[in-house]
Short mmCIF file of C-alpha atoms in Angstrom, two decimals:
data_model
loop_
_atom_site.label_atom_id
_atom_site.label_comp_id
_atom_site.label_asym_id
_atom_site.label_seq_id
_atom_site.Cartn_x
_atom_site.Cartn_y
_atom_site.Cartn_z
CA UNK A 1 -101.50 -13.33 7.73
CA UNK A 2 -102.53 -13.54 11.33
CA UNK A 3 -103.06 -10.07 12.91
CA UNK A 4 -103.90 -8.78 16.42
CA UNK A 5 -105.68 -5.39 16.69
CA UNK A 6 -105.11 -3.80 20.10
CA UNK A 7 -106.41 -0.51 21.43
CA UNK A 8 -108.56 1.26 24.09
CA UNK A 9 -112.44 1.30 23.86
CA UNK A 10 -113.84 3.34 21.00
CA UNK A 11 -110.40 3.75 19.37
CA UNK A 12 -111.78 2.45 16.04
CA UNK A 13 -110.04 -0.82 15.80
CA UNK A 14 -113.24 -2.81 15.06
CA UNK A 15 -114.16 -0.47 12.20
CA UNK A 16 -110.68 -0.83 10.71
CA UNK A 17 -110.57 -4.65 11.24
CA UNK A 18 -113.77 -5.19 9.32
CA UNK A 19 -112.51 -3.02 6.45
CA UNK A 20 -109.04 -4.72 6.24
CA UNK A 21 -110.55 -8.20 6.66
CA UNK A 22 -112.77 -7.59 3.65
CA UNK A 23 -109.72 -6.47 1.60
CA UNK A 24 -107.60 -9.33 2.69
CA UNK A 25 -110.39 -11.95 2.40
CA UNK A 26 -109.88 -13.24 5.88
CA UNK A 27 -112.29 -13.30 8.79
CA UNK A 28 -112.53 -10.56 11.37
CA UNK A 29 -112.74 -12.40 14.72
CA UNK A 30 -114.20 -10.15 17.34
CA UNK A 31 -114.17 -11.80 20.72
CA UNK A 32 -117.35 -9.91 21.68
CA UNK A 33 -119.26 -11.43 18.65
CA UNK A 34 -118.05 -14.96 19.15
CA UNK A 35 -118.86 -14.90 22.90
CA UNK A 36 -122.39 -13.71 21.95
CA UNK A 37 -122.67 -16.36 19.18
CA UNK A 38 -121.36 -19.11 21.61
CA UNK A 39 -123.85 -18.02 24.38
CA UNK A 40 -126.80 -18.34 21.98
CA UNK A 41 -125.98 -21.97 21.29
CA UNK A 42 -128.00 -24.74 23.24
CA UNK A 43 -124.91 -26.66 24.20
CA UNK A 44 -122.97 -26.96 27.45
CA UNK A 45 -120.23 -24.46 26.30
CA UNK A 46 -122.88 -22.00 25.31
CA UNK A 47 -124.72 -22.27 28.60
CA UNK A 48 -121.43 -21.74 30.50
CA UNK A 49 -120.73 -18.51 28.52
CA UNK A 50 -124.28 -17.25 28.84
CA UNK A 51 -124.11 -17.54 32.64
CA UNK A 52 -121.09 -15.22 32.70
CA UNK A 53 -122.56 -12.75 30.28
CA UNK A 54 -125.86 -12.63 32.09
CA UNK A 55 -123.97 -11.88 35.39
CA UNK A 56 -121.91 -9.21 33.74
CA UNK A 57 -118.79 -11.09 34.66
CA UNK A 58 -115.63 -11.71 32.61
CA UNK A 59 -115.37 -15.09 31.01
CA UNK A 60 -112.55 -17.05 32.70
CA UNK A 61 -109.32 -17.41 30.69
CA UNK A 62 -109.55 -21.14 30.41
CA UNK A 63 -113.04 -20.91 28.87
CA UNK A 64 -111.95 -18.09 26.55
CA UNK A 65 -109.02 -20.24 25.30
CA UNK A 66 -111.54 -23.07 24.50
CA UNK A 67 -113.69 -20.65 22.54
CA UNK A 68 -110.70 -19.15 20.62
CA UNK A 69 -109.25 -22.63 19.85
CA UNK A 70 -112.74 -23.75 18.42
CA UNK A 71 -112.84 -20.65 16.21
CA UNK A 72 -109.21 -21.20 15.01
CA UNK A 73 -109.92 -24.66 13.93
CA UNK A 74 -112.45 -23.59 11.32
CA UNK A 75 -111.70 -23.66 7.59
CA UNK A 76 -112.17 -20.07 7.02
CA UNK A 77 -109.06 -19.17 8.96
CA UNK A 78 -106.62 -21.01 6.72
CA UNK A 79 -105.61 -17.85 4.89
CA UNK A 80 -105.33 -15.96 8.24
CA UNK A 81 -107.51 -13.73 10.35
CA UNK A 82 -107.77 -10.42 12.30
CA UNK A 83 -108.25 -11.03 16.04
CA UNK A 84 -109.91 -8.12 17.67
CA UNK A 85 -110.45 -7.79 21.48
CA UNK A 86 -108.14 -10.62 22.57
CA UNK A 87 -105.80 -11.03 24.35
CA UNK A 88 -106.86 -8.61 27.07
CA UNK A 89 -104.18 -9.61 29.75
CA UNK A 90 -100.62 -10.91 29.70
CA UNK A 91 -101.96 -14.18 30.95
CA UNK A 92 -104.27 -14.42 27.93
CA UNK A 93 -101.30 -13.43 25.65
CA UNK A 94 -99.29 -16.30 27.05
CA UNK A 95 -102.22 -18.66 26.72
CA UNK A 96 -102.59 -17.62 23.09
CA UNK A 97 -98.95 -18.29 22.46
CA UNK A 98 -99.39 -21.92 23.73
CA UNK A 99 -102.52 -22.44 21.65
CA UNK A 100 -100.87 -21.02 18.47
CA UNK A 101 -97.82 -23.25 19.03
CA UNK A 102 -100.10 -26.28 19.36
CA UNK A 103 -101.85 -25.40 16.10
CA UNK A 104 -98.51 -24.70 14.35
CA UNK A 105 -99.33 -21.02 13.81
CA UNK A 106 -97.79 -17.66 14.81
CA UNK A 107 -98.83 -14.04 14.93
CA UNK A 108 -97.69 -12.01 11.89
CA UNK A 109 -98.29 -8.52 13.34
CA UNK A 110 -99.80 -6.60 16.20
CA UNK A 111 -101.36 -3.22 15.46
CA UNK A 112 -101.70 -0.87 18.36
CA UNK A 113 -104.29 1.90 17.87
CA UNK A 114 -103.28 5.00 19.79
CA UNK A 115 -105.58 7.95 20.53
CA UNK A 116 -105.65 10.64 23.38
CA UNK A 117 -108.01 9.85 26.32
CA UNK A 118 -109.87 13.10 25.80
CA UNK A 119 -110.81 12.20 22.15
CA UNK A 120 -111.87 8.72 23.22
CA UNK A 121 -114.05 10.20 26.06
CA UNK A 122 -115.74 12.48 23.51
CA UNK A 123 -116.34 9.59 21.21
CA UNK A 124 -118.02 7.46 23.76
CA UNK A 125 -120.05 9.84 25.93
CA UNK A 126 -121.61 11.54 22.90
CA UNK A 127 -122.77 8.30 21.26
CA UNK A 128 -126.53 7.61 21.07
CA UNK A 129 -128.53 4.82 19.39
CA UNK A 130 -132.04 3.89 18.55
CA UNK A 131 -133.34 1.19 20.88
CA UNK A 132 -135.81 -0.06 18.19
CA UNK A 133 -133.71 -0.33 15.02
CA UNK A 134 -130.21 -0.02 16.44
CA UNK A 135 -129.19 2.91 14.22
CA UNK A 136 -126.00 4.66 15.66
CA UNK A 137 -125.68 8.47 16.10
CA UNK A 138 -123.16 10.78 17.56
CA UNK A 139 -124.03 14.24 18.98
CA UNK A 140 -121.05 15.85 17.11
CA UNK A 141 -120.34 13.82 13.99
CA UNK A 142 -123.44 11.94 13.13
CA UNK A 143 -126.38 14.04 14.45
CA UNK A 144 -129.99 12.97 13.90
CA UNK A 145 -132.08 15.37 11.77
CA UNK A 146 -134.32 16.06 14.84
CA UNK A 147 -132.49 16.41 18.10
CA UNK A 148 -132.92 13.19 20.19
CA UNK A 149 -135.00 11.37 17.53
CA UNK A 150 -134.11 8.47 15.20
CA UNK A 151 -134.19 9.37 11.60
CA UNK A 152 -135.57 6.00 10.56
CA UNK A 153 -138.48 5.43 12.88
CA UNK A 154 -139.00 8.44 15.15
CA UNK A 155 -137.96 6.53 18.35
CA UNK A 156 -136.31 8.56 21.08
CA UNK A 157 -132.51 7.92 21.14
CA UNK A 158 -130.81 6.44 24.19
CA UNK A 159 -127.34 6.40 25.66
CA UNK A 160 -125.75 3.06 26.66
CA UNK A 161 -125.67 2.68 30.51
CA UNK A 162 -121.84 2.24 30.41
CA UNK A 163 -121.18 5.30 28.20
CA UNK A 164 -121.10 7.74 31.12
CA UNK A 165 -118.10 9.67 32.02
CA UNK A 166 -117.33 7.79 35.21
CA UNK A 167 -117.52 4.41 33.54
CA UNK A 168 -115.49 5.38 30.69
CA UNK A 169 -112.71 6.65 33.03
CA UNK A 170 -112.98 3.10 34.62
CA UNK A 171 -112.71 1.33 31.28
CA UNK A 172 -109.75 3.37 30.28
CA UNK A 173 -107.98 2.61 33.55
CA UNK A 174 -108.69 -0.98 33.14
CA UNK A 175 -107.31 -0.86 29.62
CA UNK A 176 -104.04 0.89 30.84
CA UNK A 177 -103.57 -1.50 33.73
CA UNK A 178 -104.40 -4.76 31.89
CA UNK A 179 -104.67 -4.77 28.13
CA UNK A 180 -101.87 -2.15 27.42
CA UNK A 181 -99.57 -4.51 29.33
CA UNK A 182 -99.66 -7.11 26.54
CA UNK A 183 -97.81 -4.74 24.22
CA UNK A 184 -94.30 -5.42 25.69
CA UNK A 185 -95.03 -9.12 25.37
CA UNK A 186 -95.25 -8.59 21.57
CA UNK A 187 -92.87 -5.62 21.18
CA UNK A 188 -89.93 -7.60 22.29
CA UNK A 189 -90.40 -9.76 19.28
CA UNK A 190 -90.60 -6.82 16.88
CA UNK A 191 -94.30 -7.58 16.01
CA UNK A 192 -95.93 -4.27 17.12
CA UNK A 193 -96.77 -1.45 14.73
CA UNK A 194 -98.33 1.68 16.10
CA UNK A 195 -101.33 3.45 14.36
CA UNK A 196 -102.40 7.04 14.99
CA UNK A 197 -106.18 6.56 15.50
CA UNK A 198 -106.76 10.27 16.05
CA UNK A 199 -107.45 11.18 12.40
CA UNK A 200 -110.28 10.58 9.93
CA UNK A 201 -111.14 6.87 9.25
CA UNK A 202 -109.74 6.77 5.75
CA UNK A 203 -106.38 8.22 7.02
CA UNK A 204 -106.31 5.60 9.69
CA UNK A 205 -107.02 2.89 7.22
CA UNK A 206 -104.13 4.20 4.95
CA UNK A 207 -101.75 3.76 7.95
CA UNK A 208 -103.13 0.31 8.69
CA UNK A 209 -102.57 -0.83 5.18
CA UNK A 210 -98.98 0.63 5.47
CA UNK A 211 -98.33 -1.26 8.69
CA UNK A 212 -99.72 -4.51 7.40
CA UNK A 213 -98.95 -4.64 3.75
CA UNK A 214 -95.87 -2.53 2.97
CA UNK A 215 -93.38 -4.02 5.32
#
């Protein structure tokens, strides 16, 4: 079973992908994770990726396809995988089609996680984390015991620099103009299943299981 999870930032697709991957016994392939892992390797490909990450630039499609292909050739994907965070554009979706055809594979299903922008905004701008231990917090749903202080080590909590309202608006606009455009690419093949991400995580997971396992 080869699945694509698509959705706006902070929609919860990564959390659901990890949970389903564990249930199915397949790897959760987060492109953010594999880019960071590749960049940490002292090899030419790793150095190329690191350069783009350090500059805060998007990794070019050709380089992304090389990284994805290398990941798809590992033994742990023989039973399938959940690809989270790729493709982000129609061009990448077309490149993925060519790669899968070359590998003799095809996508089983595409799950589109949908959630109102206002909810996503609240999820993001109220996130906080501990810069020392990395513990996550949320000002509404996961408050620290002492306001602004990490429960574990007493370190003042911080907000990510890109979790401001202005930058979140930009990320959502970018998602709508680029990533959301890949949905028709898969919808015309009957692969897309829509999941309501504006509900408690366990309810979202129930809908994910229904979309993946009961059809």
